Amino acid sequence: MTVEDRLAVIETCTRMAFHADQREWERLAGVFAEKVTLDYTSLAAGEPAELTPAEIVAAWTNALGGYDATQHLITNHLVDIDGDTAVCTAAFQATHRLATPHGSPLWTLGGTYRFGLVRTAGRGWRINAVVMTTVWADGNQHLPALAAARMS
């Protein structure tokens, strides 16, 4: 594993969070491979889903777009690279803000992300899998429903 590859993997994972928080949807799509397995079952139950970047952006626009602001911090990156594939495991804290007349305006989650990445020709490292494991949550658990209602 080269330092350059390690930094590129970390940069790609960080960009996912940053572009989502900044609502830079086109740039967000650019961090993903053509097909991505998303596993958010620790938060929302259900089954992992295989999506295209466009489908991810559409879903996250609706899920995150209704908040006044979000901030996803990703840290403590552990990177393993094997040829043209990589795994990056990192801690996260995700704060969601929505002014509401009832309850706290904040909902914060903490846990880990496990990113799978592939090296692509001409595009560098791209995320092809995300597993989010929620370890804790604090604040107003009703904010996701209120944010979704703002988008409909």
mmCIF file of C-alpha atoms in Angstrom:
data_model
loop_
_atom_site.group_PDB
_atom_site.id
_atom_site.type_symbol
_atom_site.label_atom_id
_atom_site.label_comp_id
_atom_site.label_asym_id
_atom_site.label_seq_id
_atom_site.Cartn_x
_atom_site.Cartn_y
_atom_site.Cartn_z
ATOM 1 C CA MET A 1 0.000 0.000 0.000
ATOM 2 C CA THR A 2 1.383 3.379 -0.950
ATOM 3 C CA VAL A 3 0.831 6.527 1.071
ATOM 4 C CA GLU A 4 -0.681 8.088 -2.071
ATOM 5 C CA ASP A 5 -3.296 5.311 -2.322
ATOM 6 C CA ARG A 6 -4.082 5.498 1.387
ATOM 7 C CA LEU A 7 -4.639 9.248 1.206
ATOM 8 C CA ALA A 8 -6.747 8.914 -1.956
ATOM 9 C CA VAL A 9 -8.996 6.339 -0.272
ATOM 10 C CA ILE A 10 -9.451 8.575 2.789
ATOM 11 C CA GLU A 11 -10.118 11.595 0.556
ATOM 12 C CA THR A 12 -12.830 9.731 -1.363
ATOM 13 C CA CYS A 13 -14.598 8.655 1.838
ATOM 14 C CA THR A 14 -14.348 12.148 3.305
ATOM 15 C CA ARG A 15 -15.756 13.663 0.110
ATOM 16 C CA MET A 16 -18.876 11.508 0.441
ATOM 17 C CA ALA A 17 -19.730 13.164 3.754
ATOM 18 C CA PHE A 18 -18.603 16.653 2.753
ATOM 19 C CA HIS A 19 -20.509 16.797 -0.541
ATOM 20 C CA ALA A 20 -23.665 15.437 1.126
ATOM 21 C CA ASP A 21 -23.467 18.107 3.844
ATOM 22 C CA GLN A 22 -22.845 20.867 1.301
ATOM 23 C CA ARG A 23 -25.679 19.574 -0.926
ATOM 24 C CA GLU A 24 -23.190 19.255 -3.795
ATOM 25 C CA TRP A 25 -25.176 16.440 -5.371
ATOM 26 C CA GLU A 26 -23.259 16.174 -8.662
ATOM 27 C CA ARG A 27 -19.949 15.996 -6.818
ATOM 28 C CA LEU A 28 -21.431 13.452 -4.414
ATOM 29 C CA ALA A 29 -22.373 11.193 -7.335
ATOM 30 C CA GLY A 30 -18.752 11.354 -8.492
ATOM 31 C CA VAL A 31 -17.383 9.522 -5.433
ATOM 32 C CA PHE A 32 -19.348 6.360 -6.217
ATOM 33 C CA ALA A 33 -18.710 3.404 -8.509
ATOM 34 C CA GLU A 34 -21.364 2.475 -11.088
ATOM 35 C CA LYS A 35 -23.148 0.228 -8.564
ATOM 36 C CA VAL A 36 -22.993 0.676 -4.795
ATOM 37 C CA THR A 37 -24.224 -1.574 -2.021
ATOM 38 C CA LEU A 38 -25.591 0.617 0.783
ATOM 39 C CA ASP A 39 -26.261 -0.963 4.160
ATOM 40 C CA TYR A 40 -27.938 1.358 6.644
ATOM 41 C CA THR A 41 -29.838 -1.493 8.322
ATOM 42 C CA SER A 42 -28.419 -0.723 11.767
ATOM 43 C CA LEU A 43 -30.406 2.513 11.647
ATOM 44 C CA ALA A 44 -33.450 1.761 9.526
ATOM 45 C CA ALA A 45 -33.712 -2.074 9.489
ATOM 46 C CA GLY A 46 -34.668 -3.520 6.107
ATOM 47 C CA GLU A 47 -32.127 -4.949 3.691
ATOM 48 C CA PRO A 48 -28.980 -3.552 2.060
ATOM 49 C CA ALA A 49 -29.682 -2.009 -1.354
ATOM 50 C CA GLU A 50 -27.676 -1.942 -4.571
ATOM 51 C CA LEU A 51 -28.026 1.501 -6.163
ATOM 52 C CA THR A 52 -26.542 3.671 -8.876
ATOM 53 C CA PRO A 53 -24.983 7.029 -7.987
ATOM 54 C CA ALA A 54 -28.075 8.787 -9.395
ATOM 55 C CA GLU A 55 -30.353 6.710 -7.172
ATOM 56 C CA ILE A 56 -28.205 7.469 -4.120
ATOM 57 C CA VAL A 57 -28.274 11.195 -4.865
ATOM 58 C CA ALA A 58 -32.060 11.152 -5.315
ATOM 59 C CA ALA A 59 -32.533 9.302 -2.023
ATOM 60 C CA TRP A 60 -30.092 11.483 -0.086
ATOM 61 C CA THR A 61 -31.537 14.675 -1.569
ATOM 62 C CA ASN A 62 -34.866 13.677 -0.031
ATOM 63 C CA ALA A 63 -33.390 12.333 3.217
ATOM 64 C CA LEU A 64 -30.947 15.187 3.901
ATOM 65 C CA GLY A 65 -32.395 18.063 1.886
ATOM 66 C CA GLY A 66 -35.170 18.748 4.388
ATOM 67 C CA TYR A 67 -32.758 19.565 7.202
ATOM 68 C CA ASP A 68 -31.562 23.098 7.863
ATOM 69 C CA ALA A 69 -28.033 21.634 8.026
ATOM 70 C CA THR A 70 -26.144 18.382 8.491
ATOM 71 C CA GLN A 71 -22.569 17.688 9.485
ATOM 72 C CA HIS A 72 -21.012 14.257 9.018
ATOM 73 C CA LEU A 73 -17.578 13.988 10.622
ATOM 74 C CA ILE A 74 -15.484 10.961 9.631
ATOM 75 C CA THR A 75 -12.250 10.170 11.469
ATOM 76 C CA ASN A 76 -9.871 7.448 12.677
ATOM 77 C CA HIS A 77 -9.511 5.959 9.195
ATOM 78 C CA LEU A 78 -8.096 2.439 8.994
ATOM 79 C CA VAL A 79 -7.228 1.568 5.384
ATOM 80 C CA ASP A 80 -6.438 -1.830 3.882
ATOM 81 C CA ILE A 81 -5.588 -2.023 0.185
ATOM 82 C CA ASP A 82 -5.302 -5.203 -1.871
ATOM 83 C CA GLY A 83 -4.462 -4.411 -5.483
ATOM 84 C CA ASP A 84 -7.383 -2.476 -6.950
ATOM 85 C CA THR A 85 -9.717 -2.888 -3.978
ATOM 86 C CA ALA A 86 -9.679 -1.210 -0.595
ATOM 87 C CA VAL A 87 -11.551 -1.198 2.680
ATOM 88 C CA CYS A 88 -11.661 1.912 4.836
ATOM 89 C CA THR A 89 -13.163 1.646 8.301
ATOM 90 C CA ALA A 90 -13.759 4.918 10.128
ATOM 91 C CA ALA A 91 -15.628 6.404 13.061
ATOM 92 C CA PHE A 92 -18.384 8.914 12.329
ATOM 93 C CA GLN A 93 -20.540 11.449 14.080
ATOM 94 C CA ALA A 94 -23.499 12.805 12.119
ATOM 95 C CA THR A 95 -25.438 15.811 13.400
ATOM 96 C CA HIS A 96 -28.725 16.795 11.778
ATOM 97 C CA ARG A 97 -30.306 20.190 12.490
ATOM 98 C CA LEU A 98 -33.899 21.233 11.911
ATOM 99 C CA ALA A 99 -35.599 24.079 13.738
ATOM 100 C CA THR A 100 -38.811 22.717 15.219
ATOM 101 C CA PRO A 101 -41.390 24.144 17.618
ATOM 102 C CA HIS A 102 -41.422 20.866 19.577
ATOM 103 C CA GLY A 103 -38.313 19.194 20.912
ATOM 104 C CA SER A 104 -34.634 19.595 20.298
ATOM 105 C CA PRO A 105 -33.524 20.890 16.887
ATOM 106 C CA LEU A 106 -30.679 18.324 16.832
ATOM 107 C CA TRP A 107 -30.407 14.607 16.189
ATOM 108 C CA THR A 108 -26.903 13.146 16.374
ATOM 109 C CA LEU A 109 -25.667 9.656 15.570
ATOM 110 C CA GLY A 110 -22.322 8.026 16.176
ATOM 111 C CA GLY A 111 -20.764 4.802 15.016
ATOM 112 C CA THR A 112 -18.645 3.392 12.227
ATOM 113 C CA TYR A 113 -18.595 3.354 8.457
ATOM 114 C CA ARG A 114 -17.048 0.504 6.499
ATOM 115 C CA PHE A 115 -16.375 1.628 2.946
ATOM 116 C CA GLY A 116 -15.511 -0.722 0.115
ATOM 117 C CA LEU A 117 -13.652 0.948 -2.748
ATOM 118 C CA VAL A 118 -12.403 0.014 -6.200
ATOM 119 C CA ARG A 119 -9.706 1.662 -8.271
ATOM 120 C CA THR A 120 -11.224 2.807 -11.562
ATOM 121 C CA ALA A 121 -9.473 3.680 -14.806
ATOM 122 C CA GLY A 122 -9.115 7.443 -15.071
ATOM 123 C CA ARG A 123 -11.343 8.190 -12.060
ATOM 124 C CA GLY A 124 -9.233 6.889 -9.195
ATOM 125 C CA TRP A 125 -10.774 5.308 -6.105
ATOM 126 C CA ARG A 126 -14.585 5.049 -6.027
ATOM 127 C CA ILE A 127 -16.887 3.770 -3.286
ATOM 128 C CA ASN A 128 -18.756 0.581 -4.177
ATOM 129 C CA ALA A 129 -20.056 -0.337 -0.701
ATOM 130 C CA VAL A 130 -21.016 1.491 2.484
ATOM 131 C CA VAL A 131 -21.984 -0.176 5.745
ATOM 132 C CA MET A 132 -23.046 2.240 8.460
ATOM 133 C CA THR A 133 -23.180 0.809 11.966
ATOM 134 C CA THR A 134 -24.934 3.071 14.427
ATOM 135 C CA VAL A 135 -23.541 2.699 17.946
ATOM 136 C CA TRP A 136 -25.390 5.550 19.644
ATOM 137 C CA ALA A 137 -27.924 8.303 19.014
ATOM 138 C CA ASP A 138 -28.907 11.409 20.946
ATOM 139 C CA GLY A 139 -31.465 14.150 20.529
ATOM 140 C CA ASN A 140 -34.763 14.405 18.695
ATOM 141 C CA GLN A 141 -35.427 11.093 16.959
ATOM 142 C CA HIS A 142 -38.458 12.611 15.198
ATOM 143 C CA LEU A 143 -36.330 14.940 13.024
ATOM 144 C CA PRO A 144 -35.974 12.498 10.079
ATOM 145 C CA ALA A 145 -39.762 12.359 9.638
ATOM 146 C CA LEU A 146 -40.065 16.138 9.959
ATOM 147 C CA ALA A 147 -37.258 16.687 7.432
ATOM 148 C CA ALA A 148 -38.855 14.231 4.988
ATOM 149 C CA ALA A 149 -42.196 16.048 5.311
ATOM 150 C CA ARG A 150 -40.492 19.302 4.260
ATOM 151 C CA MET A 151 -39.347 17.625 1.016
ATOM 152 C CA SER A 152 -42.791 16.356 -0.008
#
